[in-house]
Amino acid sequence: MRNIKYAFVELIVKNVRKAYRSGKVKEVKAVDSVTIGVGKGELVSVTGQSGCGKTTLLLMAGGLLTPDEGEVFLGNLDMYKLSPEERDRERAVRIGFVFQQFYLVPYMNVLENVLIPTIGSNSYSASADKRARELILRFNLEGRIDHKPGQLSTGERQRVALARALVNNPGVLFADEPTGNLDDDNAEVVLRYISDFAAEGGAVLLVTHDKRISHRAHRSYQMKEGRLLN
Amino acid sequence: METDNKTGRRMNIWLIIKNELEHKKLGFITGVLSLVIATAGLVGALIVLRGDEIATRQLFIDKERELRAEMAQLEDDYRIIMRNMGYNVLILDGEQSIPALERDGYATAYLDYEDVWKIAESGITTLNHLLPVLQEKIFWKERNTEILLSGVRGQVPVYAKPGHLTEDHEYRSPIMDRVPEGKADLGEEVAVSLNIRPGESIVIGGEAFEVNRVYSRRGTRDDLTVWIPLDKAQSILGRPGKINGILALECVCATEEIGQVKREIKEILPHAQVFEFSSLIAARADVRDRAARLHQEILYAEMAHQLQLREEKERLATVLIILLIAGASVWIFVLILNNVRERKHEIGILRAIGFRRLQVLKIFLGKSVLMGLVAGISGCLLGMLVGVLWSGPGLSYGGAESLITLPLIITGLLLAPLLALAAGLLPSVLAANQDPADILSEQ
C-alpha cells in the first residue's frame, strides 16, 4: 500500500449497515458495520467477489441509498440528515459517479453527455462548457465531441462517463467496477485518469472485484459477506 | 448564465426532451397523431354542430317566413270569405228604435251624410268599408209593387287604413260595387217578378234608370231591393243630405275586444249608436285564431323535428369525441409509460448525478406537453378544415367566420396539451419516483 498524503478527510462512512428483506426470505446483510474514510487526494479501493456488498456500500456512501444504521459524512455534512432534495443538490455539485455500464444518454453527443450534470445542478455556464471541453481534450475524445455513444468504443464511452463525473469539479468520485467492461489497455487509461483526479486532491472510493486495481490505491480493503476484512 | 455549446444548443431540460424526441420519432409521431385525431374530431364536430345549428336556425326563419306568407294568404282568403258574408256593423242615429228597425226593415231616424266622412277622417282603425245608405220601403207606383229603395254610393275610404285603398282612395276589393250614375241594380225577386233584365230602362219616382245588374238570390231582404245612386235616392225620398245607416266591416284585428268600436264611434258621433252583428264578429275572430294556431302548430312541429335531429347528431358527436379522447389518452399513457420503462437506466444515472425528482418529472411531462402543443395546433387546423368542409348549409348561411369562434379555437388549442398532460402525469410521476439505487445496483 502506498503512503497516504492527504490533509483532510473528505468522506467518512461510519458503522453503516444495510440488510435486504424480501417476503419470507431470510434477511440478507448486504453491508454489516462498515467504517471507512477517504481523504482528499486519496484513492481507496474495496475489492471483493460479486454480491459481497460493494455496490451497496458505494451507493450508501454516495448518498443514494439510506443505510439502516450508521452515518455518512461528506466533509462536514451528515448526508442522511439532509432532506432528499438537499442530498440531490449536494450530490450534483460534490460527487461524481462512474459505473461499469457507463449509463451514457444515447441520444446526446459526447459534449452534451459530459455537460448533463450541469443541468441537474443548474450550473451550466461558459466556464462549465470550457471545463467540459478541457476534459474531452484531456481524455483524448476531441475527435468524438459530436458523436453519439453508439458511435464510440467501450473505452471511449467510459472516458466520456468519467468526464461527465468530473465536469462539476466534485470533491469525491465514486467508481463502481469502472474497468469491468474494458480491455487491459483501456482499463489502464481509465485508472490513470482516476488516479490523476486523486493526485489533484480529489477523494476516490472505488469498488471492484478486480484485485489488480489495488496496486493503484492508497489503501485497499477486502470485503466479504458485507464486512471489511482488513 | 447559459451559453450555447459548439452544437448551438443550450443545456437545459428542453434539450434533453428535444434530443429524445428526435431519437424516438415514431413514438412522438404516433402520440401526436392520436392527439391530432382527438383534437380534430372535437373541433370538427363542434364546427359541424355549430353549422347545423346555424342551418337549423335559418331553416326556422325561412320556414316561419314561408308559413307567415302562407298564413297571410290564408287569412286574406278568410277575410275575403268573411267579408263576402256581408257587413257586421250598422251605425244608426241614436234615436233609432231597434225594435222598430226589426219591424220595418229600415231605420226611420236619420244621420247627416257628412257623419260618414267624420268617421272616415277620424283616424279610426277598427272599421273598414264604410257604406252610407239611405233605405226606405216605398210603393213603386210605375210598377205597382213595394220595394226597398236603397241609395248607395261607393264605400267611403277609411284613411287610417291605406293598405286597403288604391291610389285614388278606392277600395281594392270593395264589398259592394258602386252603382254607376244613371243606373240601378236589382235584387232577384224584384227582377224576376217584374221580368226586368239588365239593360232595360226603368223609372222610379219619375227618375229614369238603366238596369245595371241583377244580383242572384240571397234569401234576404236584398232580393226585394233596388239600389240606385245615393243622391237620386235622397231626391226621390225627399231627404237631401240625409242617410239612415252606415254599414261597416269591423276589422279582424280589432275584434279582440268586441264592443271597442262602440266606444270609438261614440267619441266621433255622440248622437249615433252602433249595432254589431256579434255572431259574424265571433266567426271572424275564430277563423283568424284557428289560422294562427295552425300556423304555430306547423312551425312547432317542424322545430321539434329539427331539434330531435340535432339532438341525435349531438349524441353521436359526443360518443365519437369521448371515444377519440379516451383512445388518445390511453395511447399517450402507454407511450409515456413505455418510454419510462425504456429509459429506466437513464433516469437512474440522472438521479445519481443530482437531478431532482421535479427535473425528471419535467423531462417526461415536458415531452407530453410538447406533443400536446404540436397536436393542438395541427389538430385545431385540421378540425377547422374538415369541419368547415362538412358544414355545407351552415357555411353557406353564415360563412366560415360564423362557424369558427374564438372559444372554439381556444378549446381546440387547449384540449391536446391538457389531455397529454393528464395522460402523461402518472407515468411521469412514476419516473420521478424511481429509486436510483434500485436501478444502479442492477448492474
mmCIF file of C-alpha atoms in Angstrom, chain A residues 55 59 64-65 84-85 88-89 91-92 97 99-103 105-109 111-112 115-122 124-126 129 133 145-146 164 168 176-177, chain B residues 1-7 9-13 15-17 19-20 23 343 345-346 348-357 359 363 435-443:
data_model
loop_
_atom_site.group_PDB
_atom_site.id
_atom_site.type_symbol
_atom_site.label_atom_id
_atom_site.label_comp_id
_atom_site.label_asym_id
_atom_site.label_seq_id
_atom_site.Cartn_x
_atom_site.Cartn_y
_atom_site.Cartn_z
ATOM 1 C CA THR A 55 -22.120 -1.648 -4.692
ATOM 2 C CA LEU A 59 -24.496 3.674 -3.087
ATOM 3 C CA LEU A 64 -28.190 7.227 -2.961
ATOM 4 C CA LEU A 65 -29.200 4.525 -0.507
ATOM 5 C CA PRO A 84 -33.784 14.155 -0.204
ATOM 6 C CA GLU A 85 -33.773 17.373 -2.233
ATOM 7 C CA ASP A 88 -29.700 15.580 -4.545
ATOM 8 C CA ARG A 89 -28.206 19.068 -4.647
ATOM 9 C CA ARG A 91 -24.665 15.017 -4.936
ATOM 10 C CA ALA A 92 -24.930 17.180 -8.026
ATOM 11 C CA PHE A 97 -20.142 8.666 -10.273
ATOM 12 C CA PHE A 99 -20.340 2.856 -13.336
ATOM 13 C CA GLN A 100 -19.393 -0.309 -15.163
ATOM 14 C CA GLN A 101 -22.283 0.163 -17.609
ATOM 15 C CA PHE A 102 -21.350 3.822 -18.377
ATOM 16 C CA TYR A 103 -25.023 4.867 -18.486
ATOM 17 C CA VAL A 105 -27.587 9.100 -22.599
ATOM 18 C CA PRO A 106 -27.862 7.517 -26.048
ATOM 19 C CA TYR A 107 -29.436 10.471 -27.864
ATOM 20 C CA MET A 108 -26.941 13.098 -26.728
ATOM 21 C CA ASN A 109 -23.486 13.618 -28.163
ATOM 22 C CA LEU A 111 -20.159 17.118 -25.256
ATOM 23 C CA GLU A 112 -23.793 17.063 -24.177
ATOM 24 C CA LEU A 115 -22.400 18.554 -19.649
ATOM 25 C CA ILE A 116 -25.568 16.780 -18.435
ATOM 26 C CA PRO A 117 -24.696 17.141 -14.709
ATOM 27 C CA THR A 118 -24.714 20.923 -15.154
ATOM 28 C CA ILE A 119 -28.457 20.702 -15.928
ATOM 29 C CA GLY A 120 -29.081 18.824 -12.693
ATOM 30 C CA SER A 121 -27.060 21.340 -10.696
ATOM 31 C CA ASN A 122 -28.337 24.342 -12.704
ATOM 32 C CA TYR A 124 -24.367 25.326 -16.960
ATOM 33 C CA SER A 125 -22.222 28.277 -17.977
ATOM 34 C CA ALA A 126 -19.416 29.273 -20.297
ATOM 35 C CA ASP A 129 -18.628 24.412 -21.152
ATOM 36 C CA ARG A 133 -14.114 20.697 -23.468
ATOM 37 C CA ILE A 145 -17.114 15.544 -29.465
ATOM 38 C CA ASP A 146 -20.217 15.403 -31.699
ATOM 39 C CA ARG A 164 -19.208 13.570 -17.043
ATOM 40 C CA ASN A 168 -18.807 19.772 -11.868
ATOM 41 C CA ASP A 176 -18.227 1.041 -9.371
ATOM 42 C CA GLU A 177 -16.322 -1.513 -11.436
ATOM 43 C CA MET B 1 -25.567 32.413 -17.419
ATOM 44 C CA GLU B 2 -26.411 29.844 -20.069
ATOM 45 C CA THR B 3 -24.485 29.935 -23.310
ATOM 46 C CA ASP B 4 -24.606 27.802 -26.411
ATOM 47 C CA ASN B 5 -22.191 24.945 -26.833
ATOM 48 C CA LYS B 6 -20.446 24.087 -30.069
ATOM 49 C CA THR B 7 -23.518 22.435 -31.491
ATOM 50 C CA ARG B 9 -27.736 24.003 -28.280
ATOM 51 C CA ARG B 10 -28.441 25.166 -24.778
ATOM 52 C CA MET B 11 -28.005 22.753 -21.928
ATOM 53 C CA ASN B 12 -31.363 22.541 -20.260
ATOM 54 C CA ILE B 13 -34.280 20.190 -19.798
ATOM 55 C CA LEU B 15 -32.525 19.939 -24.926
ATOM 56 C CA ILE B 16 -32.982 16.523 -23.312
ATOM 57 C CA ILE B 17 -36.638 16.464 -24.415
ATOM 58 C CA ASN B 19 -32.958 15.195 -28.439
ATOM 59 C CA GLU B 20 -35.003 12.315 -27.104
ATOM 60 C CA HIS B 23 -34.138 9.895 -31.238
ATOM 61 C CA ARG B 343 -35.282 4.966 -20.045
ATOM 62 C CA HIS B 345 -31.216 3.428 -16.560
ATOM 63 C CA GLU B 346 -31.126 6.967 -17.912
ATOM 64 C CA GLY B 348 -31.176 6.193 -12.631
ATOM 65 C CA ILE B 349 -27.982 7.939 -13.742
ATOM 66 C CA LEU B 350 -29.682 11.345 -13.944
ATOM 67 C CA ARG B 351 -30.925 10.957 -10.379
ATOM 68 C CA ALA B 352 -27.476 9.705 -9.284
ATOM 69 C CA ILE B 353 -25.704 12.748 -10.707
ATOM 70 C CA GLY B 354 -28.057 15.097 -8.909
ATOM 71 C CA PHE B 355 -31.214 15.531 -10.985
ATOM 72 C CA ARG B 356 -34.075 16.201 -8.627
ATOM 73 C CA ARG B 357 -37.429 14.467 -8.872
ATOM 74 C CA GLN B 359 -36.447 17.804 -13.020
ATOM 75 C CA ILE B 363 -38.493 15.780 -18.721
ATOM 76 C CA ASP B 435 -35.218 4.839 -6.787
ATOM 77 C CA PRO B 436 -31.826 5.331 -8.472
ATOM 78 C CA ALA B 437 -30.209 2.911 -6.037
ATOM 79 C CA ASP B 438 -32.510 0.090 -7.204
ATOM 80 C CA ILE B 439 -31.716 0.823 -10.838
ATOM 81 C CA LEU B 440 -27.960 1.259 -10.461
ATOM 82 C CA SER B 441 -27.487 -1.767 -8.248
ATOM 83 C CA GLU B 442 -28.890 -3.956 -11.050
ATOM 84 C CA GLN B 443 -25.564 -3.868 -12.891
#
